[in-house]
Amino acid sequence: MNEEKFHRDPEEYAIFKRLNNKQFSKRPNDIYVTRKTNFKAQLERCMKLISSNGNYRDICIHGMGSALQRTINLALQFQLKTNCQLHTAISSIEVTDHLMPLLDDLEPTSDTRWVSTIHITCTLPTILTETK
Amino acid sequence: MVRLTPEVIEVAPQYLNPVGQYELSLRDLKLPVIENLGATLNQFDTIDLTNNDLRKLDDFPYLPKLKTLYLANNHITRIAENLDKYIPNLDTLILNNNLLQVLTDIDPLATLSKLAHISFARNPIAMLKDYRLYVIHMLPNLRTLDFNRITQKEREAACKIYKSKLNKKTKQKQKNIKTFTPGEELVKPQTPRMTKKVADAIKKAITEAKSLEEINKLTAMLQAGEILNQNNSSSIDQEEHTAVVHIADLAHARAQELHSLLYELGHRQEKHRTALQILPRYMRRRAASYNIKRLPRSLRPLADPKTGTAKKKRPSRRYRRRPRDLLASYTNRQRKIKWLKTHIWHAKRFHMNTLWNYRLAEKSNTKCVRPTYKSLHERCLIHDMSYYGCIELEGDEEEIIKKLTPLFPSSNTNLTPKAKMYLNGQFEGQCLVYKPHTKECLTPISFMWMPSNDKQKRKLWLWCHPASYDTLAQILFSLFNTSLSTTTTTTEEPPVKKQRNDDGDQESVTITLLRDQQQLTRFRLIGPLSMAILKHALHPSMLPNDPIERKTAPFAWWTNEAHSNDKHQQQLHFWNSNIGNTSTLMPNRIISLVVRDPRVFTPIKPKLTIHTKTNIEKLETSPPSSVDLASSPLWIEKYRTHCCENKLATYQINLFRSKTLTTDSKELQLNEEESQIPLILIHHHDLLSPLSQYQQNRNDLGSGWDIILPNEWAQIFWISLIYSGARPIGQKELSLIAHETGEFQFPQEYPDTDAGIAWASKIESEQLTHFSKCPPSKRPNFFINGINSPFRPLWINIVHDWALEYDPTNTMMPSQRFYVLRDRNRLSIETLQQHLHSLVPIRVSIKDHKGVIDNTALIYLPTVDDLKTNKKTIVESRHNDQARIEERKMKKAKQTYKRGQTMIKLIEQRTNNNEQAIIHDCDRKILGAMTSGAFQFSRACCTGKGFIATGGLLTLLQQQQKKKTTKKEFQRVLVRTTTSQYYHWASLEF
């Protein structure tokens, strides 16, 4: 790993990180957490999904890489508010780095890395649904 | 002096007057003589000749219908005899303000028995003694004179006074009658005698008369004859005498009349385009224009298109657009302004516009701003970019690289054709071309090498925007020492193969302008579904597995040593494996393919959306760049022409289709006749474009696939792709996409290139003409906001002013031309300080702020106070309206000026003035301007792209570094549109 990083000299190569657009599930109750999106807005979105206009009994929160922490944080915050049950699964996903040369006598190459992901399923308690 | 010609009568107003009579108005025409009244065809009850220069009341044709004559304000001194023969039914005669001198002048009127109303007011005779009584006496049937009723008393008085005279007169008259009735017969032999003498002369005069002098002579002769005549006939009284005199005048007038008639005959044909126009206006009927039976019989042969001059009816649109003629007119129409191969398809669905000598689709006829964004984000857009021209360089690899070097100065970060990455032809490169040995940018190009191992014979394709195509071609010709004389003929002569080999058999480079030969077409698909659509539309051709069969197969014409079967199998394998997943593919990778005729598969109904539901089982890594996917028969002209020539026409395909028994079969069995078309696909991605976004903002938005194909197949593939669900876009949507992805568009947003300058001046002149058409109250007053050049940013002034402002000691002016620092990776304060006379491309957004950005917004430098007090709105103080001041000055000097045009004049003056300082015009110093700005859907805020002067940027950085707000990473600037006085905060991004 260290060796790879060594020859990725910013003077020589420009790195383009790309996500393999494997089929991610795109149900309305899937939430993908990014580092850029406002945390409060993400929480709001979760709340909206279980409220009357979304009316979902369970939502899935996905996160990957450096957004793992945020994902867990979001799930916990959501739990605090709704007292839901959390079910966590972890996996890893393959991503591609394209290395485009910046100097004339270099060949372009591409790298693959494995990035860990987390999928948290939040299920609302059944009592709550009955009261509602 | 106007002559009373039939034309005059024809155009004269005619109407039903309040009394209910048809009236012909010949007022105010300065007519000297009454003539040609026959042209009225006895249609009028009333003729109005008021305000003319008539001297004599005569020359009437036989007009039994005429009842009223208005002759006021003329110079009439004489009245002709025998008027009763011509206008017997004259009832009213108005002779006000004429020059009748003697009472006896009116005697000839006595013959008009029906004359009941007459007026001689303001004539000399009206002043004479006993005038009224005399008139009453002479015209016994008169009822009103000078608009006064004639009373019985007056009649009696007149009777009394003139009784004796009357008696005498009646005696005389009786005598006259006695002597006259035979006397007429007596006179008649006299007049024929005279006329016999003169008749020939008159005839001659009429036929030969070409000038007035001759006629005058004739008259003189006649008069001489008369005098003799008079002497002879002493017994003839005064009335008789005047009659004789009139003959001379008559001859004179007749000569003129005939003369004019002859003249008319000669010119009739030219004046009237149709037979209907020969008729006087009142006789024309609308129906007669198409039904000749409504015309008078005499005119019918003229009006008949078979015999006469009448134009035939324009043939129907259907007839005019017969396939044969249509094709001819199409070729005729694209001689000057070129059409793309998909022009006809586009012309039905898009607003077309002429840009860069091409007829291009401007914007779709449907409302499509949001749908375009949605397709960009989720589906697929397609754009025909065949107007990008291709230049082919063929020759020794080293020589091409060596000769091309001056086009790419070393400061550029983008890799040039000489980079190892591109040399084997697996990637398409993009870079900027500079004019040789200068810093002036010319154009961005994309290039690709033909994959080949033979170093002596390489091919390089340069794709270039049409705005700079000709310049680039000329530069290339000069670089490779090709004679320039042929370049001038490029526009006229389509086959351009410029080959030059002056120095014998040495290695030479051939430059071919593929655009002028119209050989290649390029489509661009943008969006995440573009690969799915390509897979739906394209079907790679299958070669038989058996090698012997493969060689003999007629549709395997494209297999050769350069493009062997192995390579084809590689490409096929790649296509069938994982190409649905584009993210693993390297950007700008070239893949070539030979595909089957898409018409075999094109569904009858277009498919609106395609969803990639195919699950990718296993992610295959994209093949390394060493695998040759790019070699294609399309590179070789022989194969290009072959596949164009052997194209089956669409009607043939349709015939086949109609013959097939089953309609639901998916593909048509054409067997050996089916065409195979070589294509080149390029996974285009703006990651490598010269002005791509800052690294952290990069994503796949705006990426897709380019297709290069032989041009004859353009329309067929286009329809096939559209049927597969791609959404077509024009130029306007293209700039919308460029705004969403944050790319800088050529030539609109390259202000330092020639093409960019030409574009800016074109836009400016368009907007200025529109502005000048608006009334002053309905257009914004830019001067009040302190903006002197609203339609074009004055880059030169801004750059030079900031260079001086930032570093007053630096007085040198390197060149009039500024340049743009596109070297993004090396932006640092030190390098910026070296390039003071340049612009820096920037992006601006007003997230979390108020305000909008449009295409004309200007960027300003905030003051230190502004940065401290955040909440206060910043307003530009009201400026003087220079145009108004100027207009007032001109008014004072009593010069003439057109209201509202002064502003336009001042704007034009300011635009052309390169010397005047600009940055201190307003309260805040101007940093730069936007080239495009609008609401960006992908970021949900107003953003813009633009340029600011390097000196200004340095000042900004210094100022905001001192503040060190730390929390915010963006520099803040002020933004103001040209029509507003409010500044708004915006954050600067690079």
Tab-separated table of N, CA, C and O in Angstrom, chain B residues 575-656:
chain	number	residue	atom	x	y	z
B	575	TRP	N	-16.972	-5.021	-25.742
B	575	TRP	CA	-18.324	-4.474	-25.891
B	575	TRP	C	-19.343	-5.344	-25.168
B	575	TRP	O	-20.241	-4.872	-24.500
B	576	ASN	N	-19.184	-6.644	-25.309
B	576	ASN	CA	-20.169	-7.536	-24.726
B	576	ASN	C	-19.975	-7.720	-23.230
B	576	ASN	O	-20.882	-8.180	-22.556
B	577	SER	N	-18.793	-7.397	-22.729
B	577	SER	CA	-18.559	-7.716	-21.318
B	577	SER	C	-19.124	-6.652	-20.384
B	577	SER	O	-20.277	-6.698	-19.991
B	578	ASN	N	-18.360	-5.670	-20.075
B	578	ASN	CA	-18.780	-4.833	-18.941
B	578	ASN	C	-18.951	-3.387	-19.324
B	578	ASN	O	-18.876	-2.514	-18.493
B	579	ILE	N	-19.173	-3.149	-20.573
B	579	ILE	CA	-19.128	-1.741	-20.973
B	579	ILE	C	-20.301	-0.960	-20.402
B	579	ILE	O	-20.297	0.262	-20.351
B	580	GLY	N	-21.323	-1.693	-19.921
B	580	GLY	CA	-22.438	-0.988	-19.294
B	580	GLY	C	-21.988	-0.181	-18.102
B	580	GLY	O	-22.595	0.818	-17.735
B	581	ASN	N	-20.918	-0.592	-17.515
B	581	ASN	CA	-20.409	0.130	-16.367
B	581	ASN	C	-19.326	1.084	-16.839
B	581	ASN	O	-18.179	0.698	-17.060
B	582	THR	N	-19.691	2.308	-17.034
B	582	THR	CA	-18.729	3.244	-17.620
B	582	THR	C	-17.758	3.798	-16.604
B	582	THR	O	-16.744	4.364	-16.968
B	583	SER	N	-18.081	3.657	-15.318
B	583	SER	CA	-17.246	4.347	-14.338
B	583	SER	C	-15.867	3.726	-14.217
B	583	SER	O	-14.917	4.391	-13.830
B	584	THR	N	-15.782	2.444	-14.570
B	584	THR	CA	-14.451	1.858	-14.456
B	584	THR	C	-13.594	2.151	-15.675
B	584	THR	O	-12.402	1.910	-15.676
B	585	LEU	N	-14.246	2.665	-16.701
B	585	LEU	CA	-13.496	2.938	-17.924
B	585	LEU	C	-12.706	4.234	-17.760
B	585	LEU	O	-13.182	5.194	-17.166
B	586	MET	N	-11.511	4.213	-18.313
B	586	MET	CA	-10.679	5.420	-18.220
B	586	MET	C	-11.330	6.536	-19.030
B	586	MET	O	-11.870	6.294	-20.105
B	587	PRO	N	-11.273	7.742	-18.540
B	587	PRO	CA	-11.820	8.844	-19.320
B	587	PRO	C	-11.086	9.002	-20.647
B	587	PRO	O	-9.877	8.768	-20.728
B	588	ASN	N	-11.835	9.358	-21.651
B	588	ASN	CA	-11.318	9.625	-23.000
B	588	ASN	C	-10.737	8.394	-23.684
B	588	ASN	O	-9.951	8.515	-24.611
B	589	ARG	N	-11.151	7.236	-23.243
B	589	ARG	CA	-10.722	6.014	-23.909
B	589	ARG	C	-11.449	5.897	-25.253
B	589	ARG	O	-12.629	6.213	-25.352
B	590	ILE	N	-10.717	5.443	-26.261
B	590	ILE	CA	-11.311	5.281	-27.583
B	590	ILE	C	-11.611	3.809	-27.808
B	590	ILE	O	-10.774	2.945	-27.527
B	591	ILE	N	-12.796	3.535	-28.280
B	591	ILE	CA	-13.172	2.170	-28.625
B	591	ILE	C	-13.744	2.205	-30.015
B	591	ILE	O	-14.586	3.050	-30.328
B	592	SER	N	-13.293	1.323	-30.847
B	592	SER	CA	-13.881	1.314	-32.183
B	592	SER	C	-14.686	0.051	-32.352
B	592	SER	O	-14.517	-0.925	-31.634
B	593	LEU	N	-15.566	0.103	-33.317
B	593	LEU	CA	-16.520	-0.977	-33.463
B	593	LEU	C	-17.003	-0.966	-34.899
B	593	LEU	O	-17.094	0.092	-35.514
B	594	VAL	N	-17.294	-2.135	-35.425
B	594	VAL	CA	-17.977	-2.189	-36.713
B	594	VAL	C	-19.376	-2.703	-36.429
B	594	VAL	O	-19.534	-3.749	-35.791
B	595	VAL	N	-20.358	-1.951	-36.821
B	595	VAL	CA	-21.720	-2.299	-36.443
B	595	VAL	C	-22.557	-2.568	-37.682
B	595	VAL	O	-22.193	-2.217	-38.803
B	596	ARG	N	-23.685	-3.179	-37.445
B	596	ARG	CA	-24.610	-3.487	-38.535
B	596	ARG	C	-25.521	-2.294	-38.777
B	596	ARG	O	-25.604	-1.374	-37.960
B	597	ASP	N	-26.167	-2.342	-39.904
B	597	ASP	CA	-27.090	-1.267	-40.274
B	597	ASP	C	-28.169	-1.116	-39.205
B	597	ASP	O	-28.905	-2.062	-38.935
B	598	PRO	N	-28.288	0.037	-38.591
B	598	PRO	CA	-29.265	0.165	-37.498
B	598	PRO	C	-30.703	0.094	-37.964
B	598	PRO	O	-31.594	-0.164	-37.164
B	599	ARG	N	-30.949	0.301	-39.260
B	599	ARG	CA	-32.342	0.280	-39.719
B	599	ARG	C	-32.934	-1.105	-39.631
B	599	ARG	O	-34.143	-1.292	-39.625
B	600	VAL	N	-32.035	-2.102	-39.590
B	600	VAL	CA	-32.513	-3.464	-39.470
B	600	VAL	C	-33.213	-3.658	-38.133
B	600	VAL	O	-34.151	-4.429	-38.010
B	601	PHE	N	-32.780	-2.890	-37.151
B	601	PHE	CA	-33.278	-3.097	-35.796
B	601	PHE	C	-34.211	-1.993	-35.316
B	601	PHE	O	-34.889	-2.171	-34.332
B	602	THR	N	-34.173	-0.855	-35.997
B	602	THR	CA	-34.906	0.290	-35.463
B	602	THR	C	-36.365	-0.066	-35.234
B	602	THR	O	-37.040	-0.525	-36.145
B	603	PRO	N	-36.852	0.126	-34.053
B	603	PRO	CA	-38.251	-0.199	-33.793
B	603	PRO	C	-39.161	0.791	-34.493
B	603	PRO	O	-38.747	1.899	-34.861
B	604	ILE	N	-40.388	0.413	-34.681
B	604	ILE	CA	-41.334	1.290	-35.363
B	604	ILE	C	-41.684	2.468	-34.462
B	604	ILE	O	-41.864	3.590	-34.909
B	605	LYS	N	-41.801	2.187	-33.190
B	605	LYS	CA	-42.137	3.258	-32.263
B	605	LYS	C	-40.891	3.683	-31.499
B	605	LYS	O	-40.108	2.836	-31.078
B	606	PRO	N	-40.720	4.974	-31.259
B	606	PRO	CA	-39.561	5.378	-30.458
B	606	PRO	C	-39.745	4.994	-29.001
B	606	PRO	O	-40.847	5.031	-28.474
B	607	LYS	N	-38.657	4.654	-28.407
B	607	LYS	CA	-38.682	4.287	-26.999
B	607	LYS	C	-38.331	5.541	-26.219
B	607	LYS	O	-37.377	6.232	-26.531
B	608	LEU	N	-39.113	5.865	-25.231
B	608	LEU	CA	-38.886	7.126	-24.544
B	608	LEU	C	-37.810	7.019	-23.482
B	608	LEU	O	-36.947	7.871	-23.364
B	609	THR	N	-37.859	5.992	-22.697
B	609	THR	CA	-36.830	5.873	-21.656
B	609	THR	C	-36.299	4.454	-21.632
B	609	THR	O	-37.015	3.494	-21.884
B	610	ILE	N	-35.052	4.385	-21.326
B	610	ILE	CA	-34.424	3.079	-21.156
B	610	ILE	C	-33.887	3.038	-19.741
B	610	ILE	O	-33.250	3.984	-19.281
B	611	HIS	N	-34.164	1.988	-19.044
B	611	HIS	CA	-33.624	1.873	-17.691
B	611	HIS	C	-32.613	0.748	-17.674
B	611	HIS	O	-32.852	-0.325	-18.210
B	612	THR	N	-31.510	1.025	-17.093
B	612	THR	CA	-30.498	-0.019	-16.990
B	612	THR	C	-30.851	-0.929	-15.834
B	612	THR	O	-30.467	-0.681	-14.693
B	613	LYS	N	-31.584	-1.932	-16.148
B	613	LYS	CA	-31.965	-2.878	-15.097
B	613	LYS	C	-31.011	-4.063	-15.071
B	613	LYS	O	-31.061	-4.879	-14.167
B	614	THR	N	-30.184	-4.154	-16.094
B	614	THR	CA	-29.294	-5.313	-16.138
B	614	THR	C	-28.339	-5.269	-14.964
B	614	THR	O	-27.599	-4.307	-14.767
B	615	ASN	N	-28.378	-6.290	-14.220
B	615	ASN	CA	-27.488	-6.351	-13.068
B	615	ASN	C	-26.110	-6.823	-13.505
B	615	ASN	O	-25.975	-7.760	-14.285
B	616	ILE	N	-25.168	-6.128	-12.993
B	616	ILE	CA	-23.809	-6.534	-13.320
B	616	ILE	C	-23.383	-7.550	-12.276
B	616	ILE	O	-23.287	-7.254	-11.088
B	617	GLU	N	-23.159	-8.742	-12.765
B	617	GLU	CA	-22.834	-9.829	-11.834
B	617	GLU	C	-21.456	-9.601	-11.235
B	617	GLU	O	-21.280	-9.499	-10.032
B	618	LYS	N	-20.536	-9.474	-12.144
B	618	LYS	CA	-19.171	-9.372	-11.654
B	618	LYS	C	-18.531	-8.136	-12.273
B	618	LYS	O	-18.687	-7.869	-13.460
B	619	LEU	N	-17.890	-7.389	-11.454
B	619	LEU	CA	-17.257	-6.185	-11.979
B	619	LEU	C	-15.934	-6.549	-12.616
B	619	LEU	O	-15.011	-7.001	-11.950
B	620	GLU	N	-15.888	-6.352	-13.902
B	620	GLU	CA	-14.610	-6.621	-14.559
B	620	GLU	C	-13.825	-5.328	-14.599
B	620	GLU	O	-14.373	-4.257	-14.863
B	621	THR	N	-12.597	-5.452	-14.377
B	621	THR	CA	-11.771	-4.246	-14.471
B	621	THR	C	-11.594	-3.911	-15.947
B	621	THR	O	-11.505	-4.791	-16.793
B	622	SER	N	-11.571	-2.632	-16.207
B	622	SER	CA	-11.435	-2.229	-17.604
B	622	SER	C	-10.053	-2.618	-18.108
B	622	SER	O	-9.088	-2.612	-17.351
B	623	PRO	N	-9.979	-2.962	-19.368
B	623	PRO	CA	-8.701	-3.423	-19.891
B	623	PRO	C	-7.651	-2.325	-19.823
B	623	PRO	O	-7.977	-1.138	-19.958
B	624	PRO	N	-6.430	-2.696	-19.587
B	624	PRO	CA	-5.372	-1.678	-19.537
B	624	PRO	C	-5.177	-1.028	-20.897
B	624	PRO	O	-5.644	-1.535	-21.919
B	625	SER	N	-4.492	0.084	-20.860
B	625	SER	CA	-4.380	0.874	-22.088
B	625	SER	C	-3.549	0.175	-23.149
B	625	SER	O	-3.539	0.599	-24.290
B	626	SER	N	-2.869	-0.907	-22.766
B	626	SER	CA	-2.073	-1.574	-23.781
B	626	SER	C	-2.945	-2.382	-24.739
B	626	SER	O	-2.549	-2.646	-25.870
B	627	VAL	N	-4.156	-2.735	-24.279
B	627	VAL	CA	-5.032	-3.495	-25.174
B	627	VAL	C	-5.555	-2.564	-26.266
B	627	VAL	O	-6.054	-1.482	-25.980
B	628	ASP	N	-5.403	-3.027	-27.496
B	628	ASP	CA	-5.780	-2.158	-28.602
B	628	ASP	C	-7.272	-2.280	-28.860
B	628	ASP	O	-7.744	-3.281	-29.379
B	629	LEU	N	-7.998	-1.273	-28.446
B	629	LEU	CA	-9.432	-1.253	-28.722
B	629	LEU	C	-9.757	-0.235	-29.808
B	629	LEU	O	-10.875	-0.151	-30.274
B	630	ALA	N	-8.775	0.581	-30.162
B	630	ALA	CA	-9.087	1.794	-30.923
B	630	ALA	C	-8.911	1.659	-32.419
B	630	ALA	O	-9.413	2.473	-33.162
B	631	SER	N	-8.206	0.660	-32.888
B	631	SER	CA	-7.943	0.646	-34.332
B	631	SER	C	-9.239	0.359	-35.079
B	631	SER	O	-10.011	-0.518	-34.713
B	632	SER	N	-9.444	1.153	-36.117
B	632	SER	CA	-10.734	1.082	-36.799
B	632	SER	C	-10.542	1.288	-38.290
B	632	SER	O	-9.646	2.024	-38.714
B	633	PRO	N	-11.366	0.650	-39.100
B	633	PRO	CA	-11.295	0.911	-40.550
B	633	PRO	C	-11.709	2.321	-40.918
B	633	PRO	O	-11.467	2.758	-42.041
B	634	LEU	N	-12.338	3.016	-39.991
B	634	LEU	CA	-12.789	4.374	-40.284
B	634	LEU	C	-11.628	5.309	-40.590
B	634	LEU	O	-11.804	6.346	-41.235
B	635	TRP	N	-10.455	4.949	-40.120
B	635	TRP	CA	-9.295	5.811	-40.353
B	635	TRP	C	-8.888	5.834	-41.817
B	635	TRP	O	-8.220	6.764	-42.251
B	636	ILE	N	-9.258	4.818	-42.539
B	636	ILE	CA	-8.777	4.698	-43.916
B	636	ILE	C	-9.883	5.133	-44.866
B	636	ILE	O	-11.033	4.686	-44.763
B	637	GLU	N	-9.505	6.029	-45.756
B	637	GLU	CA	-10.501	6.662	-46.594
B	637	GLU	C	-11.214	5.670	-47.490
B	637	GLU	O	-12.406	5.809	-47.785
B	638	LYS	N	-10.482	4.647	-47.911
B	638	LYS	CA	-11.032	3.639	-48.812
B	638	LYS	C	-12.278	3.004	-48.189
B	638	LYS	O	-13.313	2.856	-48.840
B	639	TYR	N	-12.166	2.670	-46.919
B	639	TYR	CA	-13.287	1.996	-46.267
B	639	TYR	C	-14.429	2.955	-45.979
B	639	TYR	O	-15.583	2.582	-46.017
B	640	ARG	N	-14.033	4.195	-45.671
B	640	ARG	CA	-15.085	5.198	-45.433
B	640	ARG	C	-15.974	5.332	-46.655
B	640	ARG	O	-17.192	5.278	-46.584
B	641	THR	N	-15.317	5.522	-47.816
B	641	THR	CA	-16.097	5.718	-49.035
B	641	THR	C	-16.846	4.439	-49.391
B	641	THR	O	-17.967	4.490	-49.888
B	642	HIS	N	-16.216	3.299	-49.121
B	642	HIS	CA	-16.862	2.031	-49.456
B	642	HIS	C	-18.190	1.890	-48.724
B	642	HIS	O	-19.209	1.555	-49.332
B	643	CYS	N	-18.155	2.177	-47.433
B	643	CYS	CA	-19.393	1.951	-46.683
B	643	CYS	C	-20.432	3.022	-46.998
B	643	CYS	O	-21.620	2.803	-46.818
B	644	CYS	N	-19.969	4.192	-47.489
B	644	CYS	CA	-20.952	5.195	-47.893
B	644	CYS	C	-21.579	4.843	-49.235
B	644	CYS	O	-22.766	5.055	-49.458
B	645	GLU	N	-20.762	4.297	-50.124
B	645	GLU	CA	-21.282	3.996	-51.455
B	645	GLU	C	-22.212	2.795	-51.442
B	645	GLU	O	-23.167	2.730	-52.221
B	646	ASN	N	-21.907	1.843	-50.583
B	646	ASN	CA	-22.715	0.627	-50.586
B	646	ASN	C	-23.904	0.711	-49.638
B	646	ASN	O	-24.411	-0.297	-49.185
B	647	LYS	N	-24.299	1.936	-49.363
B	647	LYS	CA	-25.431	2.096	-48.458
B	647	LYS	C	-26.725	1.738	-49.182
B	647	LYS	O	-26.944	2.172	-50.309
B	648	LEU	N	-27.535	0.979	-48.532
B	648	LEU	CA	-28.864	0.722	-49.094
B	648	LEU	C	-29.737	1.926	-48.817
B	648	LEU	O	-29.708	2.466	-47.713
B	649	ALA	N	-30.514	2.318	-49.811
B	649	ALA	CA	-31.406	3.449	-49.578
B	649	ALA	C	-32.532	3.021	-48.652
B	649	ALA	O	-32.858	1.834	-48.554
B	650	THR	N	-33.107	3.992	-47.981
B	650	THR	CA	-34.128	3.654	-46.988
B	650	THR	C	-35.338	3.008	-47.638
B	650	THR	O	-35.965	2.125	-47.071
B	651	TYR	N	-35.632	3.446	-48.863
B	651	TYR	CA	-36.811	2.858	-49.498
B	651	TYR	C	-36.582	1.389	-49.806
B	651	TYR	O	-37.505	0.589	-49.786
B	652	GLN	N	-35.321	1.039	-50.080
B	652	GLN	CA	-35.030	-0.371	-50.337
B	652	GLN	C	-35.249	-1.200	-49.077
B	652	GLN	O	-35.815	-2.288	-49.121
B	653	ILE	N	-34.811	-0.621	-47.959
B	653	ILE	CA	-35.016	-1.303	-46.679
B	653	ILE	C	-36.508	-1.484	-46.441
B	653	ILE	O	-36.968	-2.555	-46.037
B	654	ASN	N	-37.247	-0.428	-46.741
B	654	ASN	CA	-38.682	-0.505	-46.509
B	654	ASN	C	-39.340	-1.548	-47.414
B	654	ASN	O	-40.294	-2.208	-47.015
B	655	LEU	N	-38.814	-1.669	-48.637
B	655	LEU	CA	-39.328	-2.706	-49.534
B	655	LEU	C	-39.113	-4.085	-48.931
B	655	LEU	O	-40.013	-4.931	-48.907
B	656	PHE	N	-37.900	-4.260	-48.426
B	656	PHE	CA	-37.592	-5.538	-47.784
B	656	PHE	C	-38.561	-5.795	-46.636
B	656	PHE	O	-39.077	-6.883	-46.467
